[in-house]
Coordinates of C-alpha atoms in Angstrom, one line a residue:
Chain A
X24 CA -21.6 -7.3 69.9
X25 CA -23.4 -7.8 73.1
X26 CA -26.4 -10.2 72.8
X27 CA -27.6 -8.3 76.3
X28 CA -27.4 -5.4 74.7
X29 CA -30.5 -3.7 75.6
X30 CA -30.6 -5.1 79.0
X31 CA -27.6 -3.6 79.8
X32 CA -27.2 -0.4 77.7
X33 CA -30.6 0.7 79.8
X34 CA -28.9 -0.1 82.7
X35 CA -26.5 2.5 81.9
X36 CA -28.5 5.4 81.9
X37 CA -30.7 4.3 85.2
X38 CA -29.1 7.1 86.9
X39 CA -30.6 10.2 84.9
X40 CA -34.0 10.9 84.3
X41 CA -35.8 8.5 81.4
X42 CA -38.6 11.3 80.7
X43 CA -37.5 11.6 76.9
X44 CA -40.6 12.0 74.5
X45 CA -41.1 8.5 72.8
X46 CA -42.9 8.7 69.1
X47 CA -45.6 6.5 70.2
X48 CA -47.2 5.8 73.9
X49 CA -47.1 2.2 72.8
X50 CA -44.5 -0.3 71.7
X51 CA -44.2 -0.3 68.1
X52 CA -44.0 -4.3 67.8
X53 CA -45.9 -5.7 71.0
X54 CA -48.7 -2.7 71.3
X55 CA -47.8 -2.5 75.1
X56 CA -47.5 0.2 76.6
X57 CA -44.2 1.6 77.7
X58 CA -44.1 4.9 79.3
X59 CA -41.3 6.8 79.1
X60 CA -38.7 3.8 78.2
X61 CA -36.2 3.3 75.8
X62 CA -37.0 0.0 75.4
X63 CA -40.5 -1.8 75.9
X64 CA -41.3 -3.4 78.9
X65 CA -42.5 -6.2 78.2
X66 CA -41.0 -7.4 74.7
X67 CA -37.3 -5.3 75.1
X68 CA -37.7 -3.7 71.5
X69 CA -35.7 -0.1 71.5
X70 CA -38.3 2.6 71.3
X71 CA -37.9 5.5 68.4
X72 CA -37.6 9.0 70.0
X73 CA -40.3 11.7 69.2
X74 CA -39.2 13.4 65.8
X75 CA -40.6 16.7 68.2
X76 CA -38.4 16.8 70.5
X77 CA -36.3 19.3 70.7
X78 CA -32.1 19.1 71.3
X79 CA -32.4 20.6 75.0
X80 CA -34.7 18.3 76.1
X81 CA -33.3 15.5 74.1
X82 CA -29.5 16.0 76.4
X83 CA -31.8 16.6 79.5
X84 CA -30.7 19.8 80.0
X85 CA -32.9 23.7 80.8
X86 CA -33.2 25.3 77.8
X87 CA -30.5 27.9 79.2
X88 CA -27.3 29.0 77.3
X89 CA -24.6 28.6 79.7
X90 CA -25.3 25.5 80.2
X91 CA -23.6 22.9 82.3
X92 CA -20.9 21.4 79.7
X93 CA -20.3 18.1 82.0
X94 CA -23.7 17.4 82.2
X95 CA -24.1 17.3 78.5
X96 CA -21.3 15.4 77.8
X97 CA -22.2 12.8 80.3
X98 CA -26.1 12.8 79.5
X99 CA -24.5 12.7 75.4
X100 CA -22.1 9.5 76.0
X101 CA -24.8 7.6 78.0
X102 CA -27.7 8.1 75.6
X103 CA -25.0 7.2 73.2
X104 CA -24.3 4.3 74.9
X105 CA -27.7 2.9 74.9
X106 CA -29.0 3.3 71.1
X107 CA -25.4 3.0 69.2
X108 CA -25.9 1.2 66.7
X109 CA -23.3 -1.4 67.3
X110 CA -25.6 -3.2 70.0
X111 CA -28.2 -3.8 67.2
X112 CA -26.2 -5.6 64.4
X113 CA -27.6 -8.3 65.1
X114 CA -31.2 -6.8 65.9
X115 CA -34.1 -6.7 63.1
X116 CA -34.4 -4.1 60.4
X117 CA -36.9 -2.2 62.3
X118 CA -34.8 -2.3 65.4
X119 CA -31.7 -1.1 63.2
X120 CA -33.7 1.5 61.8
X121 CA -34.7 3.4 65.6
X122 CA -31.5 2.8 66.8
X123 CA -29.8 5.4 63.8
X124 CA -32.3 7.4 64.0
X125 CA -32.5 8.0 68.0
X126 CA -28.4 8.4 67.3
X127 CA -28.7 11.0 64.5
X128 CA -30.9 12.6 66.8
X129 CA -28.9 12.7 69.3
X130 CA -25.7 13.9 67.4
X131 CA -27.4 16.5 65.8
X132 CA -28.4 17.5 69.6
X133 CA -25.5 17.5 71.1
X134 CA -23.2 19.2 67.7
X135 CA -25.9 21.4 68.2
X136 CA -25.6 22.5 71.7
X137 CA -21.6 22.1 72.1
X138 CA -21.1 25.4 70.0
X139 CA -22.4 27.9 72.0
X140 CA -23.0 30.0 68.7
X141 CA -25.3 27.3 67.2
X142 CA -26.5 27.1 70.4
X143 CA -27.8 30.4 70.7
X144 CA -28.9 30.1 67.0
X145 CA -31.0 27.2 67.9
X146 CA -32.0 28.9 70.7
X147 CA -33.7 31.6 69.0
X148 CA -35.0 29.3 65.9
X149 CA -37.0 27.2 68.6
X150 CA -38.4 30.8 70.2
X151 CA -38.8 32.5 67.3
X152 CA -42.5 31.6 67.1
X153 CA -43.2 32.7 70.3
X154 CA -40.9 36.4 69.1
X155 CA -42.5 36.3 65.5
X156 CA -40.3 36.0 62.5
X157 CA -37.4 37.8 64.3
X158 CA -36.5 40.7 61.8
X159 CA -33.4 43.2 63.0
X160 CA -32.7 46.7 61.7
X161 CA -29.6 46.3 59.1
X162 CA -26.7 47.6 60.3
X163 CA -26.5 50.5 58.0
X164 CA -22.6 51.8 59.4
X165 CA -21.2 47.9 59.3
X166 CA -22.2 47.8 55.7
X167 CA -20.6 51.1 54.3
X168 CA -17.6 50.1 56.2
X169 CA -17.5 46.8 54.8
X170 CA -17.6 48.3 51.3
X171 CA -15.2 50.4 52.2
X172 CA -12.7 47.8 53.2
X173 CA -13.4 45.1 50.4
X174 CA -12.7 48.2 48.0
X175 CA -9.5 49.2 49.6
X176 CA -8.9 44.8 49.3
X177 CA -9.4 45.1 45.5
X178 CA -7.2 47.8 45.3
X179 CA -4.4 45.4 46.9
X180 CA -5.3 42.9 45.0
X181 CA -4.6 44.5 42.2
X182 CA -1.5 45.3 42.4
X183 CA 1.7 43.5 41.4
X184 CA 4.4 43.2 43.7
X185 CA 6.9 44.1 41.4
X186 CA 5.2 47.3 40.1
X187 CA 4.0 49.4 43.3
X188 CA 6.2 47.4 46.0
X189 CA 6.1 50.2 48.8
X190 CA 2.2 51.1 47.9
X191 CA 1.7 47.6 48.5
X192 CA 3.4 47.8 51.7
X193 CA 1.5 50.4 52.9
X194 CA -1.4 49.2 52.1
X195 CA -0.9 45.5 53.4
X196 CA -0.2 47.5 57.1
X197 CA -3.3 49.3 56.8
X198 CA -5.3 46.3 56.1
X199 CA -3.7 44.7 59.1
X200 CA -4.5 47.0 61.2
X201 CA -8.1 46.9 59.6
X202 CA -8.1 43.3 60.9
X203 CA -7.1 44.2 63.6
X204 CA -9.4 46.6 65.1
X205 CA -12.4 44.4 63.4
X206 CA -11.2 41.7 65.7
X207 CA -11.4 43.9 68.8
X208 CA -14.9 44.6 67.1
X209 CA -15.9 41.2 67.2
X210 CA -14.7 40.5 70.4
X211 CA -17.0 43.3 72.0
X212 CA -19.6 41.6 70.2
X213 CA -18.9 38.3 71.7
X214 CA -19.0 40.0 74.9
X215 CA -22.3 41.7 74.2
X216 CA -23.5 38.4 73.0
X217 CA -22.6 36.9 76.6
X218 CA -24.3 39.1 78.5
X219 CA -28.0 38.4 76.7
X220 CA -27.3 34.3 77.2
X221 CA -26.8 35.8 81.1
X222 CA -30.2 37.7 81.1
X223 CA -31.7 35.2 79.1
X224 CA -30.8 32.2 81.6
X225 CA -31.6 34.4 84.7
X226 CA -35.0 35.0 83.0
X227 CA -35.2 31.1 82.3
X228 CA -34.6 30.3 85.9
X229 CA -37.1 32.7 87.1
X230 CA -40.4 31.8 87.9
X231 CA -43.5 32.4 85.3
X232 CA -44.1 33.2 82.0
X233 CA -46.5 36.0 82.0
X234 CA -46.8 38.3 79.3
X235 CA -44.7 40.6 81.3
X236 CA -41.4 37.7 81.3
X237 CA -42.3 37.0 77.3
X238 CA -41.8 40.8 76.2
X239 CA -38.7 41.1 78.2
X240 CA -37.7 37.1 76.7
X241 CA -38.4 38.4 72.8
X242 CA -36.4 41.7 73.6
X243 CA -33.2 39.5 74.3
X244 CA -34.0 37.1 71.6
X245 CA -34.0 40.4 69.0
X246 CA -30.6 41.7 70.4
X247 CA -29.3 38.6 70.1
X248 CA -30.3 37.8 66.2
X249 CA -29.1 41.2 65.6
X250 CA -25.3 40.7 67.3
X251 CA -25.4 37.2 65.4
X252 CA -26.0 39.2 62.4
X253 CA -23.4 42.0 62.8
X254 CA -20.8 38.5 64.2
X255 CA -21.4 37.0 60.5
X256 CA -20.8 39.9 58.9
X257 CA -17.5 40.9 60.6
X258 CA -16.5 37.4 60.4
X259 CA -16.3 37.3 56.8
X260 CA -14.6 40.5 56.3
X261 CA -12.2 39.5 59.0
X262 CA -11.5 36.1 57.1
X263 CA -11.2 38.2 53.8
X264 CA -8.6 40.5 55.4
X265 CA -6.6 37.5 56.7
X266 CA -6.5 36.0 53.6
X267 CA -5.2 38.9 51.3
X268 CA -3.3 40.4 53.2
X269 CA -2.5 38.3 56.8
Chain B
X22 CA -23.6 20.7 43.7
X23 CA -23.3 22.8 40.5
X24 CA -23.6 26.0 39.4
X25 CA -26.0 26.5 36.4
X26 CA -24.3 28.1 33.3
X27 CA -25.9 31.4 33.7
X28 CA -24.6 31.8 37.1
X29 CA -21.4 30.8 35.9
X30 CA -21.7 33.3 33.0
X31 CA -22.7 36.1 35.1
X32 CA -19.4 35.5 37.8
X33 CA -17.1 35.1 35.3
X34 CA -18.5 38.5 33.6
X35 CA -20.1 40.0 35.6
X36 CA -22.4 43.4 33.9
X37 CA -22.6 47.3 35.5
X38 CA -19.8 46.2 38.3
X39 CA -19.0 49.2 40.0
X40 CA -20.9 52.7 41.6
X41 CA -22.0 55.7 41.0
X42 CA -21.7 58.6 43.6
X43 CA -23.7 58.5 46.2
X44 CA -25.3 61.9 46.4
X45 CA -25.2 61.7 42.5
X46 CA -28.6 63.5 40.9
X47 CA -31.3 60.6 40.3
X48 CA -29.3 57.7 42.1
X49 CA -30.6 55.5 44.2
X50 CA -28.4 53.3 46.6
X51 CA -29.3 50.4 48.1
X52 CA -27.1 48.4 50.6
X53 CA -28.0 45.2 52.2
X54 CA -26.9 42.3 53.9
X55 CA -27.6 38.1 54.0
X56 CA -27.2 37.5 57.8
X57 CA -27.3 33.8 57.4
X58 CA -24.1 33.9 55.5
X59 CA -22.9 37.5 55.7
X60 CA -22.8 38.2 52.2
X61 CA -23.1 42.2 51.6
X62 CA -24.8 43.8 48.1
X63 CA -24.7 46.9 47.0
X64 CA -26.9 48.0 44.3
X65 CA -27.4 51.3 42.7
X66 CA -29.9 52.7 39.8
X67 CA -30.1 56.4 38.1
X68 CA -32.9 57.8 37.1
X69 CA -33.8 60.2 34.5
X70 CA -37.6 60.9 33.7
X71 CA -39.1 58.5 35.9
X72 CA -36.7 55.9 33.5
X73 CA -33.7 53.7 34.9
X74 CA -31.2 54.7 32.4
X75 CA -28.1 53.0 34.3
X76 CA -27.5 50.7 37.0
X77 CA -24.4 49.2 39.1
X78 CA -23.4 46.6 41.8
X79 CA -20.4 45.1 44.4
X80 CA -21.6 42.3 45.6
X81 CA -19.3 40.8 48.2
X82 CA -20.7 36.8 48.3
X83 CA -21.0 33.8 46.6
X84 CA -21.3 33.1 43.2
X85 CA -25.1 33.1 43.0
X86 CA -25.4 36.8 45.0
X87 CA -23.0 38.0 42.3
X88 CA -24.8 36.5 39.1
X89 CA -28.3 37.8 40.9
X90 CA -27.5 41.2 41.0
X91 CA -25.6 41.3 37.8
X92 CA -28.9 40.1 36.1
X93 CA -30.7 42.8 38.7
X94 CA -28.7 45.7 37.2
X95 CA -29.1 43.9 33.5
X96 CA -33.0 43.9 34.0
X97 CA -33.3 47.3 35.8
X98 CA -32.0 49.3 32.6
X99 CA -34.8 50.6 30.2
X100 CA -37.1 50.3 33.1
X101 CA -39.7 52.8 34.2
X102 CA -39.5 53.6 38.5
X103 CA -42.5 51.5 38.7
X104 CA -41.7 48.5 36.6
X105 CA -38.4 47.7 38.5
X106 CA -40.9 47.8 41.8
X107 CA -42.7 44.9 40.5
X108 CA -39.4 42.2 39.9
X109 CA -39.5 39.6 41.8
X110 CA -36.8 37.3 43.3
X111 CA -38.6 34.4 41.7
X112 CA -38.4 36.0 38.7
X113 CA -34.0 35.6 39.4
X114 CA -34.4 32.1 40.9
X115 CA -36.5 31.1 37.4
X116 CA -33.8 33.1 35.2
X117 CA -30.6 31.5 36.8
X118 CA -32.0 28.1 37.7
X119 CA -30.9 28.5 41.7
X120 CA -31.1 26.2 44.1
X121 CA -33.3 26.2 46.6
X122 CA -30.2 26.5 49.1
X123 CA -29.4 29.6 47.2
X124 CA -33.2 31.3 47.0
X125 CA -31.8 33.7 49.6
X126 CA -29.5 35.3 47.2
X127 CA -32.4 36.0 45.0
X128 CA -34.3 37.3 48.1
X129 CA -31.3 39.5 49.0
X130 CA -30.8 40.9 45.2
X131 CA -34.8 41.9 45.5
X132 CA -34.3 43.6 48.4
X133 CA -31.4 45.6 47.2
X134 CA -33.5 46.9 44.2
X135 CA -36.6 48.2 46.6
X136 CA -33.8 49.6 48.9
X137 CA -32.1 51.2 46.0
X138 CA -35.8 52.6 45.0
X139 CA -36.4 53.9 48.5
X140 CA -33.7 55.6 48.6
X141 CA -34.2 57.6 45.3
X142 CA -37.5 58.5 46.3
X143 CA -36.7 59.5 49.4
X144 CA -34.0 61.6 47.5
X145 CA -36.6 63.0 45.4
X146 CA -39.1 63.6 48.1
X147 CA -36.0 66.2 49.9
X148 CA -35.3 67.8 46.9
X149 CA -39.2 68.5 45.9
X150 CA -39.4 69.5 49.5
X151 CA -36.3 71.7 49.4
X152 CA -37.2 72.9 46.5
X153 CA -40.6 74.8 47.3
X154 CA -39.6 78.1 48.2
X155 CA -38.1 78.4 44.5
X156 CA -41.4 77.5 43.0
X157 CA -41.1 80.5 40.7
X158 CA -38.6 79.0 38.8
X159 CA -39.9 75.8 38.5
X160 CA -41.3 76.2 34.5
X161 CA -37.7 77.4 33.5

């Protein structure tokens, strides 16, 4: 595609911060060494990213979760820019090789990050060693009325149209309104949700890590597994309702 | 990928669907939940004589959460207190061939048969305790 292609993809990114975690603190094919490069000095062979690093650091970005969407989709499309794969098809195998992986990497990043549900997912997966194996109370009410609604859903379900039209009726508006007080439900969750990424970022932002900032840091990463938790759950039965009986 | 014929077997008939009262004599009721996936399970046992002489389920899930407390309930029958403490969810994975995407299911099905055991001793435990005053009668 571009028989410069290294030259100038690097050139691309010269503007943001090339601190990114290489594998290896030497050139995989000349043994020089290349600090903190995508590509080696010296011989211009792309550089494999560390397998360690982790999707916030990877985009450049604080490990915060109302993060700064421009920047990630500016930081995503450069680092695209410089290991796509189409700049190395005519490249050797090994060559090939770290450019798919550094881009694999870096989609899974950046999928990763855009969701701001995964986000706060992966979030608490790269704390959670710091927080334990995060285990939350189950939510003992949201279960019974679950069972409670998926009955009441059988019961629809079971009936013909022809046979019990009005029942039917009757109980396809109930269901709807089941939905849609659930939905309010999981909207106050959402909400709930926000307000720990708030905490969590102002926490971030502050100085130190004492034992002091950890406890309070574990406390929001709890809350949050558990309103994940409580979102999946309502988010099925929600889906379930709209389904049967829209 | 596919399910094995067991699994397949067990969702399309599934045994002991359904529930018993919850504030039945001798049952135990366990509910619990998958958060990864949001599948809910409810499982329930009665006891007679320290023996699990029925048990039921709802799952709400996938196929494997359905055919792993089906088997549960199948396995719980017959069973003294004690021995349905002791089943394991790798006994489930081993039975119904799962996946190891699917483990959890197994995990989940375990859980609800020590929740369901909790709760009947727990049961037990109030009515023992509610029950001293009328120790009199107790060889009737």
């Amino acid at each position: 595609m571009n028989a410069d292609a290294p030259h100038a993809a690097a050139g691309r990114v010269g503007d943001r911060p090339r601190d990114l975690p290489m594998a290896r603190s030497m050139c995989w094919h000349c043994q020089s060494e290349v600090p903190g490069e995508y590509f080696c000095a010296k011989c211009v062979k792309v550089q494999p990213l560390s397998k360690d690093l982790d999707y916030f650091t990877c985009l450049n970005l604080p490990r915060a979760l109302n993060l700064d969407e421009q920047a990630l989709e500016d930081t995503f499309h450069a680092l695209s820019r410089t290991f796509h794969p189409d700049y190395f098809a005519t490249k050797d195998d090994s060559e090939k090789a770290i450019s798919l992986g550094n881009t694999a990497l870096l989609n899974a990043a950046y999928r990763t990050l855009k969701d701001p549900i995964r986000r706060v997912e992966y979030l608490i997966h790269l704390e959670a060693g710091s927080a334990g194996t995060i285990r939350t109370t189950p939510p003992a009410d949201l279960f019974d009325e679950i069972l409670e609604l998926q009955e009441r859903l059988d019961a629809f379900r079971a009936l013909s149209p022809d046979d019990a039209p009005e029942r039917r009726q009757t109980l396809r508006e109930q269901l709807r309104h089941d939905r849609r007080s659930l939905e309010d439900r999981k909207a106050q969750l959402d909400a709930r949700l926000s307000d720990q990424c708030t905490k969590w970022d102002a926490l971030q932002a502050g100085a130190g890590d004492d034992a002091a900032v950890r406890a309070q840091k574990d406390e929001i990463l709890t809350a949050m597994r558990a309103l994940l938790s409580n979102r999946t759950y309502v988010t099925n039965i929600v889906h379930d309702l709209a389904e049967t009986a829209g | 990928m596919a399910y094995s014929d067991k699994v397949i077997d067990h969702y399309n008939n599934p045994r002991n669907m359904g529930s018993f009262r919850k504030d039945e004599d001798g049952v135990g009721t366990g509910i619990v939940g998958a958060p990864e996936c949001g599948d809910v399970m409810k499982l329930q046992i009665k006891v007679e004589d320290d023996t699990i002489v029925d048990a039921k389920f709802k799952t709400f899930g996938c196929g494997s959460a359905i055919a792993s407390s089906s088997l549960a309930t199948e396995w719980l029958k017959g069973k003294t207190v004690g021995e349905a403490g002791a089943i394991k969810n790798t006994d489930i994975v081993q039975e119904l061939n799962l996946p190891p995407v699917k483990i959890h299911c197994s995990v989940l099905a375990e859980d609800a048969i020590k929740a369901a055991l909790n709760d009947y001793q727990k049961k037990g435990d109030a009515a023992s305790d509610a029950a001293q005053p009328a120790t009199s009668k107790a060889g009737a």
